[in-house]
Amino acid sequence: MASVLDVATFILRSRGPMTAAKLEKLVYYAQAWNLAWLGKPLFDEPFEAWKYGPVCRLLFHAHRGYRTVRTHKPVEYRERLTDEQCAVIYAVLLKYGSATGDELIEQTHREDPWLTARGTLKPDEICSTVIPNEHIRAYFIRLASERPGDTPVRPDDAAVRQAKFTRAKENVLRTHAALFEQLAK
């Protein structure tokens, strides 16, 4: 199974550097839609209902102190994501990728999983309550059925094939870049 850092690294490699808040929320939405569409998590690490929206503690500590995240230290990215999971992440990036971190924070503050986990706390109060995957899954399944225009487009077989092709192309480009670096030395 992939880790939260695998998903974050995949997103950073797909979209380039971004704010820590935006990365946290894109990873959250990737987890949410994978739960809703595929019925299982992308990774085991939980999200907590922090005052700035859902946050995965492990991911937070990986980029702590950086406003803009470029990569993780140490980079332990491995191809542990399936083509189907990559297609889900691409769908999430298409839907949410143009939003700012602040916009994504505001959006998560209007959604039931975060609100329910925080209970009666005010939005600016500190909280570390885990948001159960079951609540996330139920909410996003309901969102997809009640407001399909407000959700990413669920990947079909063609999107999965496209994800596989894109990953293969990225691997070839990385391999060529490494070869050219060696030749330049």
PDB file of C-alpha atoms in Angstrom:
ATOM      1  CA  MET A   1       0.000   0.000   0.000  1.00  0.00           C
ATOM      2  CA  ALA A   2       1.148   3.525  -0.723  1.00  0.00           C
ATOM      3  CA  SER A   3       1.884   6.020   2.034  1.00  0.00           C
ATOM      4  CA  VAL A   4       0.675   9.588   2.351  1.00  0.00           C
ATOM      5  CA  LEU A   5       4.165  10.685   1.262  1.00  0.00           C
ATOM      6  CA  ASP A   6       3.854   8.636  -1.943  1.00  0.00           C
ATOM      7  CA  VAL A   7       0.610  10.425  -2.796  1.00  0.00           C
ATOM      8  CA  ALA A   8       2.054  13.848  -1.917  1.00  0.00           C
ATOM      9  CA  THR A   9       5.151  13.190  -4.009  1.00  0.00           C
ATOM     10  CA  PHE A  10       2.999  12.042  -6.933  1.00  0.00           C
ATOM     11  CA  ILE A  11       1.008  15.291  -6.689  1.00  0.00           C
ATOM     12  CA  LEU A  12       4.167  17.413  -6.476  1.00  0.00           C
ATOM     13  CA  ARG A  13       5.675  15.633  -9.482  1.00  0.00           C
ATOM     14  CA  SER A  14       2.440  16.174 -11.414  1.00  0.00           C
ATOM     15  CA  ARG A  15       1.854  19.830 -10.491  1.00  0.00           C
ATOM     16  CA  GLY A  16       5.152  21.186  -9.232  1.00  0.00           C
ATOM     17  CA  PRO A  17       5.790  23.195  -6.048  1.00  0.00           C
ATOM     18  CA  MET A  18       2.800  24.439  -4.065  1.00  0.00           C
ATOM     19  CA  THR A  19       1.926  25.745  -0.649  1.00  0.00           C
ATOM     20  CA  ALA A  20       1.859  23.273   2.204  1.00  0.00           C
ATOM     21  CA  ALA A  21      -1.839  23.992   2.792  1.00  0.00           C
ATOM     22  CA  LYS A  22      -2.726  23.253  -0.809  1.00  0.00           C
ATOM     23  CA  LEU A  23      -0.739  20.014  -0.793  1.00  0.00           C
ATOM     24  CA  GLU A  24      -2.431  18.859   2.427  1.00  0.00           C
ATOM     25  CA  LYS A  25      -5.892  19.491   0.994  1.00  0.00           C
ATOM     26  CA  LEU A  26      -5.170  17.897  -2.402  1.00  0.00           C
ATOM     27  CA  VAL A  27      -3.902  14.784  -0.624  1.00  0.00           C
ATOM     28  CA  TYR A  28      -7.050  14.837   1.541  1.00  0.00           C
ATOM     29  CA  TYR A  29      -9.312  15.047  -1.520  1.00  0.00           C
ATOM     30  CA  ALA A  30      -7.361  12.258  -3.225  1.00  0.00           C
ATOM     31  CA  GLN A  31      -7.969  10.078  -0.171  1.00  0.00           C
ATOM     32  CA  ALA A  32     -11.639  11.118  -0.002  1.00  0.00           C
ATOM     33  CA  TRP A  33     -12.445  10.362  -3.634  1.00  0.00           C
ATOM     34  CA  ASN A  34     -10.486   7.114  -3.587  1.00  0.00           C
ATOM     35  CA  LEU A  35     -12.582   6.062  -0.580  1.00  0.00           C
ATOM     36  CA  ALA A  36     -15.799   7.090  -2.344  1.00  0.00           C
ATOM     37  CA  TRP A  37     -15.053   5.588  -5.751  1.00  0.00           C
ATOM     38  CA  LEU A  38     -12.865   2.578  -4.990  1.00  0.00           C
ATOM     39  CA  GLY A  39     -14.102   1.835  -1.475  1.00  0.00           C
ATOM     40  CA  LYS A  40     -10.664   1.749   0.131  1.00  0.00           C
ATOM     41  CA  PRO A  41      -8.015   4.225   1.289  1.00  0.00           C
ATOM     42  CA  LEU A  42      -4.987   5.247  -0.753  1.00  0.00           C
ATOM     43  CA  PHE A  43      -2.909   5.111   2.444  1.00  0.00           C
ATOM     44  CA  ASP A  44      -3.367   4.223   6.108  1.00  0.00           C
ATOM     45  CA  GLU A  45      -2.284   7.493   7.740  1.00  0.00           C
ATOM     46  CA  PRO A  46      -5.301   9.348   9.217  1.00  0.00           C
ATOM     47  CA  PHE A  47      -6.430  12.931   8.805  1.00  0.00           C
ATOM     48  CA  GLU A  48      -7.140  15.090  11.835  1.00  0.00           C
ATOM     49  CA  ALA A  49      -9.599  17.994  12.068  1.00  0.00           C
ATOM     50  CA  TRP A  50      -7.103  20.820  12.587  1.00  0.00           C
ATOM     51  CA  LYS A  51      -8.205  24.444  12.547  1.00  0.00           C
ATOM     52  CA  TYR A  52      -6.937  24.844   8.963  1.00  0.00           C
ATOM     53  CA  GLY A  53      -8.937  21.866   7.738  1.00  0.00           C
ATOM     54  CA  PRO A  54      -8.031  18.185   7.488  1.00  0.00           C
ATOM     55  CA  VAL A  55      -4.326  17.557   8.082  1.00  0.00           C
ATOM     56  CA  CYS A  56      -2.330  14.348   8.031  1.00  0.00           C
ATOM     57  CA  ARG A  57       0.209  14.632  10.848  1.00  0.00           C
ATOM     58  CA  LEU A  58       2.909  12.610   9.020  1.00  0.00           C
ATOM     59  CA  LEU A  59       2.613  14.785   5.907  1.00  0.00           C
ATOM     60  CA  PHE A  60       2.604  17.950   8.018  1.00  0.00           C
ATOM     61  CA  HIS A  61       5.847  16.945   9.733  1.00  0.00           C
ATOM     62  CA  ALA A  62       7.423  16.067   6.369  1.00  0.00           C
ATOM     63  CA  HIS A  63       7.062  19.678   5.160  1.00  0.00           C
ATOM     64  CA  ARG A  64       6.957  21.518   8.483  1.00  0.00           C
ATOM     65  CA  GLY A  65       8.636  24.911   8.282  1.00  0.00           C
ATOM     66  CA  TYR A  66       8.185  25.261   4.507  1.00  0.00           C
ATOM     67  CA  ARG A  67       5.505  27.530   3.097  1.00  0.00           C
ATOM     68  CA  THR A  68       6.174  26.146  -0.387  1.00  0.00           C
ATOM     69  CA  VAL A  69       6.728  22.415  -0.750  1.00  0.00           C
ATOM     70  CA  ARG A  70       8.904  21.140  -3.572  1.00  0.00           C
ATOM     71  CA  THR A  71       9.673  17.611  -2.406  1.00  0.00           C
ATOM     72  CA  HIS A  72      10.011  15.629   0.797  1.00  0.00           C
ATOM     73  CA  LYS A  73      13.071  14.799   2.860  1.00  0.00           C
ATOM     74  CA  PRO A  74      13.996  12.049   2.522  1.00  0.00           C
ATOM     75  CA  VAL A  75      12.479  11.265  -0.859  1.00  0.00           C
ATOM     76  CA  GLU A  76      11.263   7.705  -0.554  1.00  0.00           C
ATOM     77  CA  TYR A  77       8.890   7.791  -3.474  1.00  0.00           C
ATOM     78  CA  ARG A  78       8.271   4.445  -5.065  1.00  0.00           C
ATOM     79  CA  GLU A  79       5.746   3.415  -7.653  1.00  0.00           C
ATOM     80  CA  ARG A  80       3.290   1.994  -5.120  1.00  0.00           C
ATOM     81  CA  LEU A  81       0.224   3.623  -6.632  1.00  0.00           C
ATOM     82  CA  THR A  82      -1.897   1.616  -9.049  1.00  0.00           C
ATOM     83  CA  ASP A  83      -2.960   3.055 -12.394  1.00  0.00           C
ATOM     84  CA  GLU A  84      -6.515   3.259 -11.057  1.00  0.00           C
ATOM     85  CA  GLN A  85      -5.348   5.237  -8.012  1.00  0.00           C
ATOM     86  CA  CYS A  86      -3.299   7.561 -10.235  1.00  0.00           C
ATOM     87  CA  ALA A  87      -6.405   8.180 -12.345  1.00  0.00           C
ATOM     88  CA  VAL A  88      -8.298   9.176  -9.181  1.00  0.00           C
ATOM     89  CA  ILE A  89      -5.507  11.566  -8.202  1.00  0.00           C
ATOM     90  CA  TYR A  90      -5.466  13.086 -11.710  1.00  0.00           C
ATOM     91  CA  ALA A  91      -9.269  13.576 -11.478  1.00  0.00           C
ATOM     92  CA  VAL A  92      -8.813  15.342  -8.131  1.00  0.00           C
ATOM     93  CA  LEU A  93      -6.079  17.559  -9.581  1.00  0.00           C
ATOM     94  CA  LEU A  94      -8.316  18.511 -12.499  1.00  0.00           C
ATOM     95  CA  LYS A  95     -11.135  19.496 -10.139  1.00  0.00           C
ATOM     96  CA  TYR A  96      -9.238  21.122  -7.255  1.00  0.00           C
ATOM     97  CA  GLY A  97      -5.757  21.814  -8.635  1.00  0.00           C
ATOM     98  CA  SER A  98      -6.420  25.421  -9.674  1.00  0.00           C
ATOM     99  CA  ALA A  99      -7.722  26.433  -6.231  1.00  0.00           C
ATOM    100  CA  THR A 100      -5.431  28.093  -3.708  1.00  0.00           C
ATOM    101  CA  GLY A 101      -4.620  26.535  -0.363  1.00  0.00           C
ATOM    102  CA  ASP A 102      -6.838  29.109   1.352  1.00  0.00           C
ATOM    103  CA  GLU A 103      -9.761  28.317  -0.964  1.00  0.00           C
ATOM    104  CA  LEU A 104      -9.377  24.607  -0.255  1.00  0.00           C
ATOM    105  CA  ILE A 105      -9.244  25.284   3.497  1.00  0.00           C
ATOM    106  CA  GLU A 106     -12.487  27.264   3.251  1.00  0.00           C
ATOM    107  CA  GLN A 107     -14.091  24.462   1.265  1.00  0.00           C
ATOM    108  CA  THR A 108     -13.137  21.776   3.808  1.00  0.00           C
ATOM    109  CA  HIS A 109     -14.561  24.006   6.557  1.00  0.00           C
ATOM    110  CA  ARG A 110     -18.001  23.639   4.907  1.00  0.00           C
ATOM    111  CA  GLU A 111     -17.849  19.851   4.642  1.00  0.00           C
ATOM    112  CA  ASP A 112     -19.363  17.378   7.115  1.00  0.00           C
ATOM    113  CA  PRO A 113     -16.306  15.199   7.872  1.00  0.00           C
ATOM    114  CA  TRP A 114     -14.310  18.140   9.245  1.00  0.00           C
ATOM    115  CA  LEU A 115     -17.320  19.772  10.926  1.00  0.00           C
ATOM    116  CA  THR A 116     -18.464  16.540  12.600  1.00  0.00           C
ATOM    117  CA  ALA A 117     -14.986  15.663  13.867  1.00  0.00           C
ATOM    118  CA  ARG A 118     -14.635  19.101  15.447  1.00  0.00           C
ATOM    119  CA  GLY A 119     -18.017  18.931  17.169  1.00  0.00           C
ATOM    120  CA  THR A 120     -18.800  22.166  18.997  1.00  0.00           C
ATOM    121  CA  LEU A 121     -15.323  23.677  18.646  1.00  0.00           C
ATOM    122  CA  LYS A 122     -15.054  27.060  16.985  1.00  0.00           C
ATOM    123  CA  PRO A 123     -13.220  27.107  13.622  1.00  0.00           C
ATOM    124  CA  ASP A 124     -10.105  28.743  15.111  1.00  0.00           C
ATOM    125  CA  GLU A 125      -9.781  26.367  18.099  1.00  0.00           C
ATOM    126  CA  ILE A 126      -7.053  23.713  18.167  1.00  0.00           C
ATOM    127  CA  CYS A 127      -8.219  20.157  17.538  1.00  0.00           C
ATOM    128  CA  SER A 128      -6.516  16.859  16.761  1.00  0.00           C
ATOM    129  CA  THR A 129      -9.573  14.601  16.487  1.00  0.00           C
ATOM    130  CA  VAL A 130      -9.139  11.939  13.802  1.00  0.00           C
ATOM    131  CA  ILE A 131     -11.635  12.153  10.952  1.00  0.00           C
ATOM    132  CA  PRO A 132     -12.785   8.543  10.428  1.00  0.00           C
ATOM    133  CA  ASN A 133     -12.410   7.222   6.882  1.00  0.00           C
ATOM    134  CA  GLU A 134     -15.981   5.887   7.131  1.00  0.00           C
ATOM    135  CA  HIS A 135     -17.282   9.453   7.593  1.00  0.00           C
ATOM    136  CA  ILE A 136     -15.164  10.758   4.731  1.00  0.00           C
ATOM    137  CA  ARG A 137     -16.343   7.965   2.415  1.00  0.00           C
ATOM    138  CA  ALA A 138     -20.039   8.373   3.307  1.00  0.00           C
ATOM    139  CA  TYR A 139     -19.921  12.146   2.828  1.00  0.00           C
ATOM    140  CA  PHE A 140     -18.217  12.019  -0.576  1.00  0.00           C
ATOM    141  CA  ILE A 141     -20.494   9.246  -1.838  1.00  0.00           C
ATOM    142  CA  ARG A 142     -23.450  11.422  -0.832  1.00  0.00           C
ATOM    143  CA  LEU A 143     -21.855  14.502  -2.419  1.00  0.00           C
ATOM    144  CA  ALA A 144     -21.359  12.632  -5.711  1.00  0.00           C
ATOM    145  CA  SER A 145     -25.005  11.561  -5.827  1.00  0.00           C
ATOM    146  CA  GLU A 146     -26.561  14.851  -4.649  1.00  0.00           C
ATOM    147  CA  ARG A 147     -24.299  17.381  -6.413  1.00  0.00           C
ATOM    148  CA  PRO A 148     -22.463  15.630  -9.256  1.00  0.00           C
ATOM    149  CA  GLY A 149     -21.565  18.962 -10.880  1.00  0.00           C
ATOM    150  CA  ASP A 150     -19.536  19.909  -7.793  1.00  0.00           C
ATOM    151  CA  THR A 151     -17.374  16.797  -7.877  1.00  0.00           C
ATOM    152  CA  PRO A 152     -14.461  15.525  -9.939  1.00  0.00           C
ATOM    153  CA  VAL A 153     -15.315  13.336 -12.906  1.00  0.00           C
ATOM    154  CA  ARG A 154     -14.977   9.697 -11.882  1.00  0.00           C
ATOM    155  CA  PRO A 155     -12.244   8.053 -13.938  1.00  0.00           C
ATOM    156  CA  ASP A 156     -13.338   5.470 -16.468  1.00  0.00           C
ATOM    157  CA  ASP A 157     -11.223   2.782 -18.142  1.00  0.00           C
ATOM    158  CA  ALA A 158      -9.900   5.314 -20.652  1.00  0.00           C
ATOM    159  CA  ALA A 159      -8.710   7.576 -17.822  1.00  0.00           C
ATOM    160  CA  VAL A 160      -6.959   4.644 -16.164  1.00  0.00           C
ATOM    161  CA  ARG A 161      -5.203   3.825 -19.453  1.00  0.00           C
ATOM    162  CA  GLN A 162      -4.237   7.497 -19.793  1.00  0.00           C
ATOM    163  CA  ALA A 163      -2.807   7.475 -16.256  1.00  0.00           C
ATOM    164  CA  LYS A 164      -0.770   4.392 -17.109  1.00  0.00           C
ATOM    165  CA  PHE A 165       0.520   6.067 -20.294  1.00  0.00           C
ATOM    166  CA  THR A 166       1.350   9.301 -18.455  1.00  0.00           C
ATOM    167  CA  ARG A 167       3.263   7.451 -15.746  1.00  0.00           C
ATOM    168  CA  ALA A 168       5.217   5.483 -18.363  1.00  0.00           C
ATOM    169  CA  LYS A 169       6.063   8.700 -20.222  1.00  0.00           C
ATOM    170  CA  GLU A 170       7.220  10.376 -16.982  1.00  0.00           C
ATOM    171  CA  ASN A 171       9.439   7.379 -16.197  1.00  0.00           C
ATOM    172  CA  VAL A 172      11.019   7.528 -19.670  1.00  0.00           C
ATOM    173  CA  LEU A 173      11.658  11.266 -19.289  1.00  0.00           C
ATOM    174  CA  ARG A 174      13.273  10.758 -15.867  1.00  0.00           C
ATOM    175  CA  THR A 175      15.435   7.965 -17.256  1.00  0.00           C
ATOM    176  CA  HIS A 176      16.542  10.134 -20.195  1.00  0.00           C
ATOM    177  CA  ALA A 177      17.272  13.062 -17.885  1.00  0.00           C
ATOM    178  CA  ALA A 178      19.449  10.829 -15.701  1.00  0.00           C
ATOM    179  CA  LEU A 179      21.292   9.509 -18.765  1.00  0.00           C
ATOM    180  CA  PHE A 180      21.930  13.013 -20.078  1.00  0.00           C
ATOM    181  CA  GLU A 181      23.260  14.037 -16.654  1.00  0.00           C
ATOM    182  CA  GLN A 182      25.701  11.139 -16.695  1.00  0.00           C
ATOM    183  CA  LEU A 183      26.800  11.968 -20.237  1.00  0.00           C
ATOM    184  CA  ALA A 184      27.352  15.598 -19.309  1.00  0.00           C
ATOM    185  CA  LYS A 185      29.815  14.657 -16.553  1.00  0.00           C
TER     186      LYS A 185
END
